[in-house]
GROMACS .gro file of N, CA and C in nm:
model
  471
    1MET      N    1  -5.516   8.652  10.473
    1MET     CA    2  -5.406   8.586  10.541
    1MET      C    3  -5.456   8.453  10.598
    2THR      N    4  -5.377   8.349  10.580
    2THR     CA    5  -5.419   8.217  10.626
    2THR      C    6  -5.379   8.198  10.772
    3GLN      N    7  -5.463   8.132  10.845
    3GLN     CA    8  -5.436   8.101  10.985
    3GLN      C    9  -5.350   7.976  10.993
    4SER      N   10  -5.253   7.975  11.085
    4SER     CA   11  -5.175   7.853  11.102
    4SER      C   12  -5.258   7.752  11.179
    5ARG      N   13  -5.251   7.630  11.135
    5ARG     CA   14  -5.330   7.523  11.196
    5ARG      C   15  -5.262   7.475  11.324
    6SER      N   16  -5.337   7.462  11.430
    6SER     CA   17  -5.283   7.415  11.557
    6SER      C   18  -5.259   7.265  11.550
    7VAL      N   19  -5.146   7.223  11.604
    7VAL     CA   20  -5.113   7.081  11.604
    7VAL      C   21  -5.205   7.005  11.699
    8ILE      N   22  -5.225   7.061  11.818
    8ILE     CA   23  -5.308   6.996  11.919
    8ILE      C   24  -5.412   7.099  11.966
    9GLU      N   25  -5.536   7.062  11.965
    9GLU     CA   26  -5.644   7.152  12.008
    9GLU      C   27  -5.663   7.144  12.159
   10GLY      N   28  -5.724   7.249  12.217
   10GLY     CA   29  -5.760   7.248  12.358
   10GLY      C   30  -5.654   7.300  12.452
   11TRP      N   31  -5.549   7.365  12.403
   11TRP     CA   32  -5.444   7.422  12.487
   11TRP      C   33  -5.462   7.574  12.487
   12PRO      N   34  -5.419   7.641  12.595
   12PRO     CA   35  -5.432   7.788  12.598
   12PRO      C   36  -5.337   7.854  12.499
   13ALA      N   37  -5.360   7.982  12.471
   13ALA     CA   38  -5.278   8.055  12.374
   13ALA      C   39  -5.138   8.081  12.427
   14LEU      N   40  -5.126   8.109  12.555
   14LEU     CA   41  -4.995   8.129  12.618
   14LEU      C   42  -4.968   8.016  12.716
   15LEU      N   43  -4.851   7.956  12.704
   15LEU     CA   44  -4.817   7.839  12.786
   15LEU      C   45  -4.697   7.870  12.874
   16THR      N   46  -4.697   7.816  12.995
   16THR     CA   47  -4.579   7.824  13.080
   16THR      C   48  -4.473   7.730  13.022
   17THR      N   49  -4.352   7.739  13.076
   17THR     CA   50  -4.245   7.651  13.027
   17THR      C   51  -4.279   7.505  13.051
   18GLU      N   52  -4.337   7.476  13.166
   18GLU     CA   53  -4.376   7.337  13.195
   18GLU      C   54  -4.481   7.288  13.096
   19MET      N   55  -4.582   7.372  13.069
   19MET     CA   56  -4.687   7.332  12.975
   19MET      C   57  -4.632   7.322  12.833
   20ALA      N   58  -4.541   7.414  12.797
   20ALA     CA   59  -4.482   7.410  12.663
   20ALA      C   60  -4.401   7.282  12.644
   21ALA      N   61  -4.330   7.240  12.748
   21ALA     CA   62  -4.254   7.115  12.740
   21ALA      C   63  -4.348   6.996  12.723
   22ARG      N   64  -4.458   6.997  12.798
   22ARG     CA   65  -4.557   6.889  12.783
   22ARG      C   66  -4.621   6.893  12.645
   23TYR      N   67  -4.642   7.013  12.592
   23TYR     CA   68  -4.702   7.029  12.459
   23TYR      C   69  -4.614   6.963  12.352
   24LEU      N   70  -4.482   6.973  12.371
   24LEU     CA   71  -4.388   6.909  12.278
   24LEU      C   72  -4.352   6.767  12.320
   25SER      N   73  -4.405   6.721  12.432
   25SER     CA   74  -4.380   6.586  12.485
   25SER      C   75  -4.233   6.562  12.517
   26VAL      N   76  -4.170   6.663  12.578
   26VAL     CA   77  -4.032   6.651  12.623
   26VAL      C   78  -4.024   6.707  12.765
   27ASP      N   79  -3.908   6.687  12.831
   27ASP     CA   80  -3.892   6.748  12.963
   27ASP      C   81  -3.850   6.894  12.946
   28GLU      N   82  -3.847   6.969  13.056
   28GLU     CA   83  -3.821   7.113  13.048
   28GLU      C   84  -3.679   7.144  13.000
   29ILE      N   85  -3.583   7.062  13.040
   29ILE     CA   86  -3.444   7.085  12.997
   29ILE      C   87  -3.433   7.066  12.846
   30LYS      N   88  -3.491   6.959  12.795
   30LYS     CA   89  -3.488   6.933  12.651
   30LYS      C   90  -3.564   7.042  12.576
   31PHE      N   91  -3.675   7.089  12.633
   31PHE     CA   92  -3.751   7.196  12.570
   31PHE      C   93  -3.666   7.322  12.558
   32ALA      N   94  -3.591   7.355  12.664
   32ALA     CA   95  -3.504   7.474  12.660
   32ALA      C   96  -3.399   7.460  12.550
   33GLU      N   97  -3.342   7.339  12.535
   33GLU     CA   98  -3.243   7.315  12.429
   33GLU      C   99  -3.306   7.333  12.291
   34ILE      N  100  -3.425   7.275  12.273
   34ILE     CA  101  -3.492   7.282  12.142
   34ILE      C  102  -3.529   7.426  12.109
   35ALA      N  103  -3.586   7.498  12.208
   35ALA     CA  104  -3.626   7.637  12.184
   35ALA      C  105  -3.505   7.724  12.152
   36ASN      N  106  -3.395   7.702  12.221
   36ASN     CA  107  -3.274   7.779  12.194
   36ASN      C  108  -3.217   7.746  12.056
   37ARG      N  109  -3.212   7.618  12.024
   37ARG     CA  110  -3.155   7.577  11.895
   37ARG      C  111  -3.237   7.628  11.778
   38TRP      N  112  -3.368   7.626  11.790
   38TRP     CA  113  -3.456   7.669  11.681
   38TRP      C  114  -3.500   7.815  11.697
   39ARG      N  115  -3.434   7.886  11.787
   39ARG     CA  116  -3.456   8.029  11.808
   39ARG      C  117  -3.604   8.065  11.825
   40THR      N  118  -3.668   7.994  11.914
   40THR     CA  119  -3.807   8.023  11.949
   40THR      C  120  -3.804   8.093  12.085
   41ASP      N  121  -3.842   8.220  12.087
   41ASP     CA  122  -3.833   8.301  12.208
   41ASP      C  123  -3.967   8.309  12.279
   42PRO      N  124  -3.962   8.322  12.414
   42PRO     CA  125  -4.088   8.338  12.488
   42PRO      C  126  -4.140   8.481  12.478
   43VAL      N  127  -4.263   8.499  12.520
   43VAL     CA  128  -4.325   8.631  12.524
   43VAL      C  129  -4.281   8.700  12.653
   44ASP      N  130  -4.242   8.826  12.644
   44ASP     CA  131  -4.198   8.900  12.762
   44ASP      C  132  -4.318   8.968  12.826
   45LEU      N  133  -4.365   8.914  12.938
   45LEU     CA  134  -4.480   8.970  13.011
   45LEU      C  135  -4.437   9.037  13.141
   46GLU      N  136  -4.307   9.051  13.162
   46GLU     CA  137  -4.250   9.110  13.282
   46GLU      C  138  -4.296   9.036  13.408
   47THR      N  139  -4.305   8.905  13.396
   47THR     CA  140  -4.335   8.821  13.512
   47THR      C  141  -4.216   8.731  13.536
   48ASP      N  142  -4.222   8.655  13.643
   48ASP     CA  143  -4.111   8.567  13.677
   48ASP      C  144  -4.098   8.449  13.580
   49SER      N  145  -4.209   8.398  13.531
   49SER     CA  146  -4.202   8.281  13.443
   49SER      C  147  -4.232   8.323  13.299
   50PRO      N  148  -4.151   8.276  13.206
   50PRO     CA  149  -4.177   8.310  13.065
   50PRO      C  150  -4.301   8.238  13.014
   51ARG      N  151  -4.363   8.295  12.915
   51ARG     CA  152  -4.481   8.235  12.851
   51ARG      C  153  -4.449   8.215  12.703
   52TRP      N  154  -4.504   8.110  12.648
   52TRP     CA  155  -4.477   8.073  12.510
   52TRP      C  156  -4.607   8.077  12.430
   53HIS      N  157  -4.601   8.139  12.313
   53HIS     CA  158  -4.718   8.139  12.224
   53HIS      C  159  -4.738   7.998  12.171
   54ARG      N  160  -4.861   7.950  12.177
   54ARG     CA  161  -4.890   7.817  12.123
   54ARG      C  162  -4.863   7.814  11.972
   55SER      N  163  -4.892   7.923  11.901
   55SER     CA  164  -4.868   7.927  11.756
   55SER      C  165  -4.718   7.916  11.725
   56ASP      N  166  -4.632   7.975  11.812
   56ASP     CA  167  -4.486   7.960  11.793
   56ASP      C  168  -4.445   7.815  11.812
   57LEU      N  169  -4.506   7.749  11.910
   57LEU     CA  170  -4.474   7.608  11.934
   57LEU      C  171  -4.524   7.520  11.820
   58ASP      N  172  -4.640   7.556  11.762
   58ASP     CA  173  -4.690   7.481  11.647
   58ASP      C  174  -4.593   7.491  11.530
   59ARG      N  175  -4.544   7.613  11.505
   59ARG     CA  176  -4.446   7.630  11.396
   59ARG      C  177  -4.318   7.553  11.427
   60LEU      N  178  -4.278   7.552  11.553
   60LEU     CA  179  -4.159   7.478  11.594
   60LEU      C  180  -4.177   7.328  11.570
   61ILE      N  181  -4.294   7.276  11.602
   61ILE     CA  182  -4.321   7.133  11.581
   61ILE      C  183  -4.308   7.097  11.434
   62TRP      N  184  -4.360   7.180  11.346
   62TRP     CA  185  -4.354   7.149  11.203
   62TRP      C  186  -4.212   7.156  11.150
   63ARG      N  187  -4.124   7.234  11.215
   63ARG     CA  188  -3.986   7.246  11.169
   63ARG      C  189  -3.894   7.138  11.223
   64LEU      N  190  -3.935   7.072  11.331
   64LEU     CA  191  -3.847   6.972  11.394
   64LEU      C  192  -3.831   6.849  11.305
   65PRO      N  193  -3.708   6.791  11.302
   65PRO     CA  194  -3.690   6.665  11.228
   65PRO      C  195  -3.750   6.549  11.307
   66CYS      N  196  -3.774   6.441  11.239
   66CYS     CA  197  -3.824   6.320  11.306
   66CYS      C  198  -3.717   6.266  11.399
   67THR      N  199  -3.756   6.218  11.514
   67THR     CA  200  -3.658   6.165  11.609
   67THR      C  201  -3.592   6.039  11.556
   68THR      N  202  -3.667   5.960  11.477
   68THR     CA  203  -3.606   5.838  11.425
   68THR      C  204  -3.493   5.871  11.330
   69MET      N  205  -3.506   5.979  11.253
   69MET     CA  206  -3.398   6.018  11.163
   69MET      C  207  -3.275   6.057  11.244
   70ALA      N  208  -3.293   6.135  11.349
   70ALA     CA  209  -3.180   6.177  11.431
   70ALA      C  210  -3.116   6.058  11.501
   71ASP      N  211  -3.197   5.965  11.549
   71ASP     CA  212  -3.143   5.846  11.615
   71ASP      C  213  -3.065   5.759  11.518
   72ASP      N  214  -3.112   5.746  11.395
   72ASP     CA  215  -3.046   5.660  11.297
   72ASP      C  216  -2.908   5.713  11.259
   73LEU      N  217  -2.886   5.844  11.267
   73LEU     CA  218  -2.757   5.900  11.230
   73LEU      C  219  -2.647   5.855  11.325
   74HIS      N  220  -2.681   5.829  11.450
   74HIS     CA  221  -2.580   5.794  11.550
   74HIS      C  222  -2.572   5.644  11.575
   75ARG      N  223  -2.657   5.568  11.511
   75ARG     CA  224  -2.658   5.423  11.532
   75ARG      C  225  -2.552   5.358  11.444
   76PRO      N  226  -2.468   5.271  11.499
   76PRO     CA  227  -2.367   5.204  11.416
   76PRO      C  228  -2.432   5.112  11.313
   77ARG      N  229  -2.369   5.099  11.197
   77ARG     CA  230  -2.423   5.020  11.088
   77ARG      C  231  -2.349   4.888  11.075
   78LYS      N  232  -2.317   4.824  11.185
   78LYS     CA  233  -2.239   4.701  11.184
   78LYS      C  234  -2.328   4.585  11.225
   79ILE      N  235  -2.315   4.476  11.153
   79ILE     CA  236  -2.388   4.354  11.186
   79ILE      C  237  -2.286   4.246  11.215
   80ASP      N  238  -2.296   4.183  11.330
   80ASP     CA  239  -2.204   4.076  11.366
   80ASP      C  240  -2.265   3.942  11.327
   81LEU      N  241  -2.192   3.866  11.246
   81LEU     CA  242  -2.235   3.733  11.204
   81LEU      C  243  -2.130   3.632  11.244
   82ASP      N  244  -2.173   3.514  11.283
   82ASP     CA  245  -2.077   3.410  11.316
   82ASP      C  246  -2.025   3.346  11.187
   83LYS      N  247  -1.917   3.271  11.198
   83LYS     CA  248  -1.851   3.214  11.081
   83LYS      C  249  -1.942   3.119  11.005
   84ALA      N  250  -2.024   3.042  11.074
   84ALA     CA  251  -2.114   2.947  11.008
   84ALA      C  252  -2.216   3.020  10.920
   85THR      N  253  -2.268   3.132  10.968
   85THR     CA  254  -2.364   3.209  10.890
   85THR      C  255  -2.298   3.270  10.768
   86ILE      N  256  -2.177   3.321  10.785
   86ILE     CA  257  -2.104   3.379  10.672
   86ILE      C  258  -2.075   3.272  10.568
   87ASP      N  259  -2.030   3.154  10.611
   87ASP     CA  260  -2.003   3.045  10.517
   87ASP      C  261  -2.130   3.003  10.443
   88HIS      N  262  -2.242   3.001  10.513
   88HIS     CA  263  -2.369   2.965  10.450
   88HIS      C  264  -2.407   3.068  10.343
   89ILE      N  265  -2.389   3.196  10.373
   89ILE     CA  266  -2.421   3.302  10.276
   89ILE      C  267  -2.329   3.292  10.155
   90VAL      N  268  -2.200   3.270  10.180
   90VAL     CA  269  -2.103   3.260  10.070
   90VAL      C  270  -2.135   3.142   9.979
   91SER      N  271  -2.167   3.028  10.037
   91SER     CA  272  -2.198   2.911   9.954
   91SER      C  273  -2.327   2.931   9.876
   92ALA      N  274  -2.427   2.998   9.936
   92ALA     CA  275  -2.552   3.024   9.865
   92ALA      C  276  -2.530   3.118   9.747
   93VAL      N  277  -2.449   3.222   9.767
   93VAL     CA  278  -2.421   3.315   9.658
   93VAL      C  279  -2.339   3.247   9.550
   94ALA      N  280  -2.240   3.166   9.589
   94ALA     CA  281  -2.157   3.097   9.490
   94ALA      C  282  -2.239   2.999   9.407
   95SER      N  283  -2.328   2.925   9.470
   95SER     CA  284  -2.410   2.830   9.393
   95SER      C  285  -2.506   2.903   9.300
   96ARG      N  286  -2.558   3.015   9.345
   96ARG     CA  287  -2.647   3.093   9.260
   96ARG      C  288  -2.572   3.149   9.139
   97LEU      N  289  -2.452   3.201   9.163
   97LEU     CA  290  -2.372   3.254   9.052
   97LEU      C  291  -2.330   3.144   8.956
   98ALA      N  292  -2.296   3.028   9.008
   98ALA     CA  293  -2.258   2.916   8.922
   98ALA      C  294  -2.375   2.873   8.836
   99GLY      N  295  -2.494   2.871   8.893
   99GLY     CA  296  -2.613   2.835   8.817
   99GLY      C  297  -2.643   2.935   8.707
  100GLN      N  298  -2.623   3.063   8.735
  100GLN     CA  299  -2.648   3.164   8.633
  100GLN      C  300  -2.545   3.156   8.522
  101ARG      N  301  -2.424   3.130   8.557
  101ARG     CA  302  -2.317   3.122   8.456
  101ARG      C  303  -2.344   3.009   8.358
  102SER      N  304  -2.386   2.893   8.407
  102SER     CA  305  -2.408   2.780   8.318
  102SER      C  306  -2.534   2.798   8.235
  103ASP      N  307  -2.638   2.862   8.292
  103ASP     CA  308  -2.761   2.883   8.218
  103ASP      C  309  -2.744   2.986   8.107
  104ASN      N  310  -2.665   3.088   8.135
  104ASN     CA  311  -2.651   3.198   8.040
  104ASN      C  312  -2.525   3.188   7.955
  105LYS      N  313  -2.465   3.075   7.950
  105LYS     CA  314  -2.341   3.057   7.874
  105LYS      C  315  -2.372   3.066   7.726
  106ARG      N  316  -2.314   3.164   7.662
  106ARG     CA  317  -2.335   3.182   7.518
  106ARG      C  318  -2.221   3.114   7.442
  107LEU      N  319  -2.253   3.064   7.328
  107LEU     CA  320  -2.150   3.001   7.244
  107LEU      C  321  -2.083   3.103   7.155
  108LEU      N  322  -2.156   3.206   7.115
  108LEU     CA  323  -2.104   3.309   7.025
  108LEU      C  324  -2.129   3.447   7.085
  109VAL      N  325  -2.033   3.538   7.065
  109VAL     CA  326  -2.049   3.676   7.110
  109VAL      C  327  -2.010   3.770   6.998
  110SER      N  328  -2.060   3.892   7.004
  110SER     CA  329  -2.026   3.991   6.902
  110SER      C  330  -1.883   4.040   6.921
  111ILE      N  331  -1.833   4.108   6.821
  111ILE     CA  332  -1.696   4.160   6.828
  111ILE      C  333  -1.686   4.264   6.939
  112ARG      N  334  -1.789   4.346   6.952
  112ARG     CA  335  -1.788   4.447   7.058
  112ARG      C  336  -1.785   4.380   7.196
  113ASP      N  337  -1.867   4.276   7.216
  113ASP     CA  338  -1.868   4.205   7.345
  113ASP      C  339  -1.734   4.137   7.371
  114ALA      N  340  -1.676   4.080   7.268
  114ALA     CA  341  -1.545   4.014   7.282
  114ALA      C  342  -1.438   4.115   7.323
  115SER      N  343  -1.442   4.235   7.263
  115SER     CA  344  -1.343   4.336   7.300
  115SER      C  345  -1.361   4.381   7.444
  116GLU      N  346  -1.486   4.388   7.492
  116GLU     CA  347  -1.511   4.423   7.632
  116GLU      C  348  -1.463   4.313   7.725
  117MET      N  349  -1.487   4.186   7.688
  117MET     CA  350  -1.446   4.075   7.773
  117MET      C  351  -1.295   4.066   7.787
  118LEU      N  352  -1.226   4.090   7.677
  118LEU     CA  353  -1.080   4.081   7.679
  118LEU      C  354  -1.013   4.211   7.720
  119GLY      N  355  -1.089   4.321   7.719
  119GLY     CA  356  -1.032   4.450   7.757
  119GLY      C  357  -0.940   4.507   7.653
  120VAL      N  358  -0.970   4.482   7.527
  120VAL     CA  359  -0.887   4.533   7.417
  120VAL      C  360  -0.977   4.607   7.318
  121ALA      N  361  -0.915   4.675   7.223
  121ALA     CA  362  -0.990   4.747   7.121
  121ALA      C  363  -1.042   4.650   7.015
  122ARG      N  364  -1.140   4.696   6.937
  122ARG     CA  365  -1.196   4.610   6.832
  122ARG      C  366  -1.091   4.578   6.726
  123THR      N  367  -1.000   4.671   6.700
  123THR     CA  368  -0.896   4.642   6.600
  123THR      C  369  -0.809   4.525   6.645
  124THR      N  370  -0.785   4.513   6.775
  124THR     CA  371  -0.708   4.400   6.828
  124THR      C  372  -0.785   4.270   6.808
  125ILE      N  373  -0.916   4.273   6.823
  125ILE     CA  374  -1.000   4.155   6.799
  125ILE      C  375  -0.986   4.112   6.653
  126TYR      N  376  -0.992   4.209   6.560
  126TYR     CA  377  -0.978   4.176   6.418
  126TYR      C  378  -0.840   4.116   6.391
  127ARG      N  379  -0.735   4.166   6.458
  127ARG     CA  380  -0.601   4.110   6.442
  127ARG      C  381  -0.595   3.967   6.494
  128LEU      N  382  -0.661   3.939   6.607
  128LEU     CA  383  -0.664   3.803   6.661
  128LEU      C  384  -0.741   3.709   6.569
  129ILE      N  385  -0.844   3.760   6.502
  129ILE     CA  386  -0.921   3.679   6.406
  129ILE      C  387  -0.834   3.645   6.286
  130SER      N  388  -0.766   3.748   6.232
  130SER     CA  389  -0.683   3.722   6.113
  130SER      C  390  -0.562   3.636   6.146
  131GLY      N  391  -0.516   3.641   6.272
  131GLY     CA  392  -0.404   3.556   6.314
  131GLY      C  393  -0.447   3.414   6.347
  132GLY      N  394  -0.577   3.387   6.350
  132GLY     CA  395  -0.625   3.252   6.375
  132GLY      C  396  -0.646   3.218   6.522
  133ARG      N  397  -0.626   3.314   6.611
  133ARG     CA  398  -0.644   3.285   6.754
  133ARG      C  399  -0.790   3.287   6.796
  134LEU      N  400  -0.874   3.358   6.721
  134LEU     CA  401  -1.017   3.363   6.750
  134LEU      C  402  -1.094   3.308   6.631
  135GLY      N  403  -1.176   3.207   6.657
  135GLY     CA  404  -1.260   3.151   6.552
  135GLY      C  405  -1.388   3.231   6.539
  136THR      N  406  -1.441   3.238   6.417
  136THR     CA  407  -1.562   3.316   6.393
  136THR      C  408  -1.668   3.231   6.323
  137ARG      N  409  -1.789   3.278   6.332
  137ARG     CA  410  -1.902   3.221   6.257
  137ARG      C  411  -1.979   3.339   6.200
  138ARG      N  412  -2.023   3.322   6.078
  138ARG     CA  413  -2.104   3.426   6.015
  138ARG      C  414  -2.250   3.386   6.021
  139ILE      N  415  -2.333   3.477   6.068
  139ILE     CA  416  -2.478   3.459   6.064
  139ILE      C  417  -2.532   3.582   5.993
  140GLY      N  418  -2.570   3.563   5.869
  140GLY     CA  419  -2.611   3.677   5.787
  140GLY      C  420  -2.490   3.767   5.765
  141ARG      N  421  -2.506   3.893   5.797
  141ARG     CA  422  -2.395   3.988   5.782
  141ARG      C  423  -2.311   3.998   5.909
  142ARG      N  424  -2.358   3.940   6.016
  142ARG     CA  425  -2.287   3.951   6.144
  142ARG      C  426  -2.175   3.850   6.155
  143MET      N  427  -2.061   3.895   6.207
  143MET     CA  428  -1.950   3.806   6.237
  143MET      C  429  -1.946   3.790   6.388
  144LEU      N  430  -1.956   3.666   6.436
  144LEU     CA  431  -1.956   3.639   6.579
  144LEU      C  432  -1.834   3.557   6.617
  145ILE      N  433  -1.787   3.578   6.739
  145ILE     CA  434  -1.666   3.513   6.789
  145ILE      C  435  -1.706   3.393   6.874
  146LEU      N  436  -1.629   3.283   6.863
  146LEU     CA  437  -1.653   3.165   6.946
  146LEU      C  438  -1.612   3.195   7.090
  147MET      N  439  -1.702   3.171   7.181
  147MET     CA  440  -1.677   3.196   7.323
  147MET      C  441  -1.567   3.105   7.376
  148ALA      N  442  -1.556   2.985   7.324
  148ALA     CA  443  -1.451   2.891   7.367
  148ALA      C  444  -1.313   2.950   7.339
  149ASP      N  445  -1.297   3.019   7.226
  149ASP     CA  446  -1.167   3.080   7.193
  149ASP      C  447  -1.135   3.196   7.288
  150ILE      N  448  -1.239   3.272   7.326
  150ILE     CA  449  -1.217   3.382   7.422
  150ILE      C  450  -1.176   3.325   7.557
  151ASP      N  451  -1.244   3.218   7.601
  151ASP     CA  452  -1.208   3.153   7.727
  151ASP      C  453  -1.065   3.101   7.723
  152ALA      N  454  -1.024   3.045   7.608
  152ALA     CA  455  -0.887   2.993   7.594
  152ALA      C  456  -0.785   3.105   7.607
  153ILE      N  457  -0.814   3.220   7.548
  153ILE     CA  458  -0.721   3.334   7.559
  153ILE      C  459  -0.714   3.383   7.703
  154LEU      N  460  -0.828   3.388   7.770
  154LEU     CA  461  -0.829   3.434   7.909
  154LEU      C  462  -0.752   3.340   8.000
  155VAL      N  463  -0.763   3.210   7.975
  155VAL     CA  464  -0.693   3.112   8.058
  155VAL      C  465  -0.544   3.115   8.029
  156GLU      N  466  -0.507   3.132   7.904
  156GLU     CA  467  -0.365   3.125   7.867
  156GLU      C  468  -0.289   3.249   7.910
  157ASP      N  469  -0.354   3.364   7.915
  157ASP     CA  470  -0.283   3.486   7.957
  157ASP      C  471  -0.287   3.491   8.106
   0.00000   0.00000   0.00000
């Protein structure tokens, strides 16, 4: 059978309520709440003051959640920003998106990509090609759609 490892060395085996509270680094009222919530009972020695097994307190310590986790659950997740800061963030994001759009602008897209951009089925893309609304270019066996024609359809609808 394995021995449970003590969290803190140098404490007696049986602790008074005051010592048990200090062992957990809380006040006596908080200790009573924790012991009750985690169902850790004192030893009955038929004396006026209850005694707590140090090994029970060690097991209790290992079961307790981190206080930072409990504190974070009740902390509001709101950040207040002034209008100037919000405008600065918006303009920075807009300029970054504009730069990406111009750098990654493709002249030709596949039929599958064109159908995703327009939100239609591939058969509709083939109908638009045969109707002359979408221009194509062939590269090897691949048929690609002109991005300018897709932009024109998006603007006109």
